[in-house]
Amino acid sequence: MKRMAFAATALVAATALALTGCSGERGNTGGGTGTEEETSGFDAGSTIGVALPDKTSENWVLAGDLFTKGLESAGYKADVQYAPSSNTVAEQQNQIQAMVQNGAKVIIIGANDGKQLSTQVQAAKDAGAYVIAYDRLIENTDAVDYYVAFDNFKVGQLQGQALLDGLAERAGHDAPYNIELFSGAATDANAPVFFDGAMEILQPKIDDGTLKVVSGQTAIAQTATEGWLAENAQNRMDTILTGSYGGDTVLDGVLSPNDTLARAIITSVQQAGKPVPVVTGQDSEVESVKSIMEGVQYSTINKDTTLLVQQAIKMVGQLQKGEKAEVNDEESYDNGNKIVPAYLLPPVIVTKDNAEEAYANVPSLLEIVKSYK
Ligand code: BGC
């Protein structure tokens, strides 16, 4: 499914490339290469750039700190930057350009808008730097060398399954169940992958009448949340409740793509004076873990940022030595120009029932969970 989503774009992009005669070959300046080429490594004390988006969820905040500490303790100079939420795309483009000019050997990018970085990553490639897309794919360019992320499709599948499980457990009645669907920002390549993963589980249940999307809004464009912003999800939920859940109509469940939006959706339903539905999430944000332990939000996903940052830094180490970075997926992430070799980590579903086990290796969250015992 993931592969098919990008197939049409890939064809258009390949044609465009052929027409412009752009070869996309990397400059031979001792830096990054594609997986098929020999690599030459770089100095151990080199600068590594990390360009992160705005802080739309706790995982981004955590990542910056972990990158600075992890890269420096591995002997590199770390140049970690965030793009502020006011003018994120332009700011991130400038930051990456500056990293290239400052001679960064690897640039790790958590894209704000993965479709708007092709000029900057091409400049990185031309300067001989490697580009690693971190958590979010960079699209429509062949200048991205690697992708490191949690398995986004699996995240969606886990969310879809959690919604079904939660409904069976908590709705208090048999099917059909009234649900609504939310997805993330259209600028984030992850958003459709999460949604497709969830819909692989939910669509058959919509088709057989187990689930009813009362608003009728099932197309991803209708469900998108601009900027991944809580206020946008809350406004959309308010509008749907007013338009489709008048009188005694109960909302049983909501597919929410992450925790920030889950809490906004719950707030909207509470303010409308309706019972809290089964709501999914992602990221294991502190407030959502508390909410889950209090029996309000139903589920989240544990994507341990420490592990993801460690994996990215491990890739940097392999490239520094002149090796190829290790990958475990060479088919899923077609960015429109190429299939980007990826290292995917396994996400873990978390509900009240398995929270203690799920956070066994995340001391700060484990402590919260235990405080509810
Ligand atoms: C990340 C999620 C996060 C969302 C909003 C996505 O690309 O994978 O973990 O919740 O962005 O920041």
XYZ file of C-alpha atoms and ligand atoms in Angstrom:
385
model
C 0.000 0.000 0.000
C 2.755 2.392 0.918
C 4.527 1.718 -2.325
C 1.406 2.181 -4.412
C 0.607 5.528 -2.817
C 3.638 7.079 -4.466
C 3.690 5.142 -7.734
C 1.941 7.795 -9.820
C 4.106 10.612 -8.480
C 7.204 8.529 -9.145
C 6.279 8.122 -12.790
C 5.669 11.845 -13.255
C 8.896 12.700 -11.454
C 10.925 10.188 -13.469
C 9.559 11.629 -16.692
C 10.363 15.162 -15.569
C 13.891 14.077 -14.714
C 14.363 12.487 -18.115
C 13.049 15.611 -19.851
C 15.320 17.994 -17.980
C 18.289 15.681 -18.502
C 19.202 16.041 -14.845
C 21.398 13.118 -13.877
C 21.255 13.721 -10.135
C 24.800 12.388 -9.730
C 26.523 13.194 -6.507
C 29.609 15.404 -6.552
C 32.840 13.551 -5.920
C 34.015 15.545 -2.944
C 34.540 12.837 -0.423
C 31.110 12.910 1.119
C 27.798 11.154 0.689
C 26.892 8.609 -1.887
C 23.866 6.576 -2.802
C 23.723 3.032 -1.525
C 24.984 1.638 -4.791
C 28.213 3.657 -4.770
C 31.420 3.303 -2.803
C 31.716 5.713 0.096
C 34.792 7.469 1.350
C 33.990 8.514 4.891
C 34.922 11.771 6.610
C 36.824 13.075 9.630
C 35.674 11.808 12.998
C 35.334 15.324 14.486
C 33.227 16.692 11.626
C 30.137 18.823 11.982
C 26.806 17.015 11.764
C 23.752 19.155 11.092
C 20.356 18.325 12.545
C 17.394 20.299 11.207
C 14.206 19.692 13.169
C 10.744 21.110 12.461
C 8.632 23.131 14.830
C 7.859 21.555 18.178
C 4.449 20.073 17.313
C 4.901 17.184 19.712
C 7.106 16.289 22.663
C 9.182 13.866 20.601
C 10.696 16.755 18.617
C 11.636 18.618 21.773
C 13.307 15.528 23.150
C 15.091 14.724 19.887
C 17.009 18.026 19.768
C 18.492 17.475 23.169
C 19.326 13.836 22.517
C 21.006 14.703 19.202
C 23.169 17.401 20.758
C 24.309 15.147 23.594
C 24.631 11.969 21.516
C 26.570 13.523 18.636
C 28.913 15.396 20.944
C 29.644 12.375 23.076
C 30.439 10.476 19.848
C 33.032 13.174 19.075
C 31.216 15.200 16.409
C 30.367 18.873 16.393
C 26.590 19.061 16.588
C 24.676 21.827 14.839
C 21.067 21.275 15.954
C 18.406 23.732 14.787
C 14.639 24.042 15.030
C 12.460 25.971 12.655
C 10.078 28.252 14.584
C 6.399 27.788 13.916
C 5.830 31.197 12.300
C 7.769 30.661 9.072
C 8.869 27.077 9.353
C 9.432 26.071 5.752
C 11.615 29.033 4.773
C 13.443 28.919 8.077
C 14.221 25.239 7.703
C 15.378 25.736 4.105
C 17.773 28.484 5.263
C 19.064 26.387 8.137
C 19.873 23.447 5.877
C 21.542 25.731 3.345
C 23.687 27.204 6.138
C 24.631 23.717 7.341
C 25.795 22.862 3.825
C 27.832 26.069 3.646
C 29.359 25.360 7.039
C 30.644 22.024 5.797
C 28.378 19.588 7.651
C 29.189 16.034 6.535
C 25.799 14.589 7.359
C 22.558 16.527 7.598
C 19.779 14.815 9.514
C 16.418 16.343 8.688
C 13.054 16.092 10.402
C 11.189 17.840 7.599
C 8.525 20.387 8.244
C 7.301 20.047 4.683
C 9.007 17.108 3.032
C 8.032 18.316 -0.430
C 9.814 21.640 -0.142
C 13.393 20.686 0.562
C 14.622 19.356 -2.773
C 16.802 22.409 -3.573
C 18.468 22.271 -0.168
C 19.122 18.533 -0.107
C 20.441 18.727 -3.675
C 22.859 21.433 -2.482
C 23.916 19.101 0.337
C 24.484 16.271 -2.102
C 26.436 18.519 -4.475
C 28.648 19.558 -1.559
C 29.304 15.891 -0.789
C 27.229 15.670 2.382
C 24.919 12.787 3.219
C 21.270 13.461 3.916
C 19.298 11.318 6.353
C 15.552 11.911 6.544
C 14.620 11.560 10.200
C 11.087 10.407 11.155
C 9.537 12.127 8.098
C 10.421 11.269 4.512
C 11.796 13.951 2.170
C 9.925 13.708 -1.117
C 10.480 14.303 -4.818
C 14.277 14.265 -4.791
C 16.972 11.670 -5.261
C 19.354 13.602 -3.025
C 18.169 11.898 0.154
C 20.400 8.964 1.091
C 18.597 7.270 3.954
C 15.443 7.322 6.022
C 15.283 6.436 9.703
C 11.902 6.207 11.399
C 9.470 4.071 13.277
C 7.417 1.915 10.946
C 4.706 4.441 10.102
C 2.366 2.018 8.363
C 2.509 -0.253 11.386
C 1.715 2.756 13.616
C -1.481 3.259 11.613
C -2.413 -0.417 11.759
C -1.914 -0.438 15.528
C -4.098 2.661 15.868
C -6.846 1.112 13.755
C -6.778 -2.095 15.768
C -6.727 -0.175 19.067
C -9.841 1.718 17.988
C -11.655 -1.560 17.308
C -10.461 -3.115 20.563
C -11.405 -0.010 22.536
C -14.893 0.064 21.043
C -15.494 -3.578 21.905
C -14.268 -2.919 25.433
C -15.793 0.452 26.230
C -18.658 1.439 23.953
C -21.151 -0.314 26.200
C -23.251 -1.563 23.278
C -22.910 -3.775 20.242
C -22.005 -2.561 16.765
C -22.629 -0.402 14.817
C -20.309 2.136 16.380
C -20.271 5.804 15.451
C -16.761 7.007 14.721
C -14.840 9.935 13.223
C -11.460 9.971 11.509
C -8.597 12.448 11.883
C -5.265 12.556 10.086
C -2.135 14.697 10.402
C -0.741 17.559 8.334
C -0.939 17.197 4.566
C 2.637 18.526 4.390
C 3.939 15.536 6.384
C 4.682 12.405 4.347
C 3.871 10.344 7.432
C 0.267 11.497 7.606
C -1.049 9.410 4.673
C 1.004 6.413 5.756
C -0.487 6.472 9.266
C -3.942 6.939 7.751
C -3.524 4.160 5.164
C -2.302 1.776 7.867
C -5.320 2.552 10.038
C -7.755 2.348 7.145
C -6.434 -1.064 6.165
C -7.932 -2.214 9.460
C -10.970 0.086 9.606
C -12.223 0.162 5.998
C -13.508 -3.450 5.989
C -15.408 -2.641 9.191
C -16.871 0.488 7.625
C -17.839 -1.545 4.570
C -19.577 -4.263 6.599
C -21.462 -1.710 8.719
C -19.647 -2.352 12.016
C -18.393 1.222 11.953
C -20.302 4.270 10.834
C -18.502 7.541 10.059
C -21.485 9.741 10.840
C -20.047 12.924 9.287
C -19.358 10.998 6.093
C -15.820 12.451 6.084
C -13.635 9.506 5.156
C -11.324 10.964 2.496
C -7.911 11.880 3.855
C -8.212 15.467 2.599
C -11.362 15.873 4.708
C -9.690 14.474 7.801
C -6.376 16.392 7.637
C -5.187 18.620 10.480
C -3.214 21.564 9.183
C 0.143 21.963 10.881
C -0.664 19.092 13.250
C -2.123 21.847 15.439
C -4.396 20.991 18.366
C -6.662 23.986 17.741
C -7.393 22.796 14.202
C -8.400 19.322 15.375
C -10.501 20.807 18.143
C -12.298 23.138 15.724
C -13.002 20.314 13.310
C -14.334 18.102 16.115
C -16.538 20.982 17.341
C -17.969 21.424 13.849
C -18.601 17.714 13.376
C -20.301 17.416 16.757
C -22.587 20.322 15.961
C -23.386 19.072 12.477
C -23.649 15.305 12.981
C -24.090 14.512 16.671
C -27.140 16.477 17.704
C -29.596 15.161 20.302
C -28.764 11.730 21.656
C -26.400 10.685 18.892
C -23.324 9.336 20.626
C -19.805 9.436 19.262
C -18.258 6.082 20.191
C -14.734 6.405 18.849
C -12.219 8.644 17.123
C -9.139 7.718 15.142
C -6.612 10.340 16.216
C -3.151 10.201 14.634
C -1.292 11.527 17.682
C -1.573 12.483 21.330
C -1.659 16.259 20.905
C -4.686 15.920 18.646
C -6.241 13.198 20.821
C -6.361 15.560 23.792
C -7.824 18.348 21.652
C -10.529 15.976 20.382
C -11.333 14.829 23.913
C -11.576 18.455 25.072
C -14.002 19.225 22.265
C -16.255 16.283 23.144
C -16.171 17.123 26.844
C -17.053 20.746 26.141
C -19.997 19.550 24.078
C -21.197 17.656 27.157
C -20.931 14.268 25.470
C -19.354 11.107 26.916
C -15.659 10.700 26.075
C -15.282 8.323 23.116
C -12.512 5.779 22.560
C -9.647 7.916 21.211
C -6.334 6.645 19.850
C -3.030 8.507 19.863
C 0.684 8.340 19.232
C 3.948 9.576 20.833
C 3.424 8.711 24.504
C 3.264 12.343 25.546
C 3.238 12.792 29.308
C -0.272 14.299 29.472
C -1.661 11.491 27.332
C 0.005 8.762 29.369
C -1.635 10.296 32.445
C -4.965 10.471 30.612
C -4.682 6.793 29.615
C -3.933 5.794 33.193
C -6.970 7.813 34.281
C -9.096 5.857 31.812
C -9.818 8.807 29.488
C -7.675 8.546 26.299
C -7.714 4.920 25.184
C -4.335 4.294 23.562
C -1.056 5.773 22.418
C 2.010 4.460 20.624
C 5.442 4.175 22.159
C 8.016 5.427 19.666
C 10.993 5.790 21.940
C 12.811 8.900 20.684
C 16.002 7.796 22.420
C 16.145 4.698 20.215
C 15.433 6.633 17.026
C 18.115 9.228 17.735
C 20.567 6.458 18.628
C 19.861 4.722 15.336
C 20.405 7.947 13.376
C 23.721 8.535 15.168
C 24.713 4.930 14.478
C 24.121 5.590 10.769
C 26.340 8.681 10.990
C 29.083 6.500 12.507
C 28.856 3.992 9.672
C 29.027 6.744 7.050
C 31.952 8.377 8.845
C 33.922 5.150 8.518
C 33.172 4.983 4.801
C 30.639 2.186 5.204
C 27.092 2.139 3.939
C 24.544 2.791 6.634
C 22.689 -0.328 7.718
C 19.079 -0.486 6.530
C 16.288 -3.011 6.994
C 13.741 -1.847 4.417
C 14.504 -1.194 0.770
C 11.008 -1.247 -0.668
C 8.470 0.755 1.296
C 9.520 4.379 1.020
C 9.245 5.563 -2.554
C 9.659 9.336 -2.293
C 8.509 10.004 -5.843
C 12.057 9.913 -7.266
C 13.598 6.870 -5.637
C 13.005 4.228 -3.044
C 14.826 5.569 -0.036
C 16.672 2.850 1.897
C 15.268 2.888 5.389
C 15.942 1.667 8.871
C 12.567 1.182 10.540
C 12.071 0.612 14.248
C 9.010 -1.220 15.622
C 6.310 0.925 17.267
C 4.474 -0.438 20.318
C 0.789 0.063 21.113
C 0.106 1.215 24.672
C -3.152 1.027 26.602
C -3.783 1.120 30.330
C -3.459 -2.666 30.385
C 0.085 -2.982 29.036
C 1.552 0.428 29.950
C 3.898 -0.900 32.603
C 5.356 -3.464 30.253
C 5.450 -1.074 27.276
C 7.421 1.568 29.165
C 9.747 -0.868 30.933
C 12.695 0.884 29.253
C 11.389 4.451 29.502
C 11.993 5.386 33.169
C 10.182 8.741 33.127
C 6.961 7.201 31.753
C 7.253 4.088 33.849
C 7.314 6.266 36.933
C 4.075 7.968 35.855
C 2.397 4.617 35.185
C 3.473 3.247 38.551
C 2.128 6.310 40.339
C -1.370 5.207 39.268
C -1.009 1.698 40.702
C 5.544 12.139 13.731
C 4.608 11.965 14.889
C 4.147 13.318 15.408
C 3.699 14.228 14.301
C 3.434 15.642 14.770
C 4.873 12.979 12.703
O 5.649 13.108 11.574
O 5.907 10.877 13.209
O 5.254 11.227 15.893
O 3.111 13.156 16.311
O 4.639 14.258 13.267
O 4.572 16.228 15.283
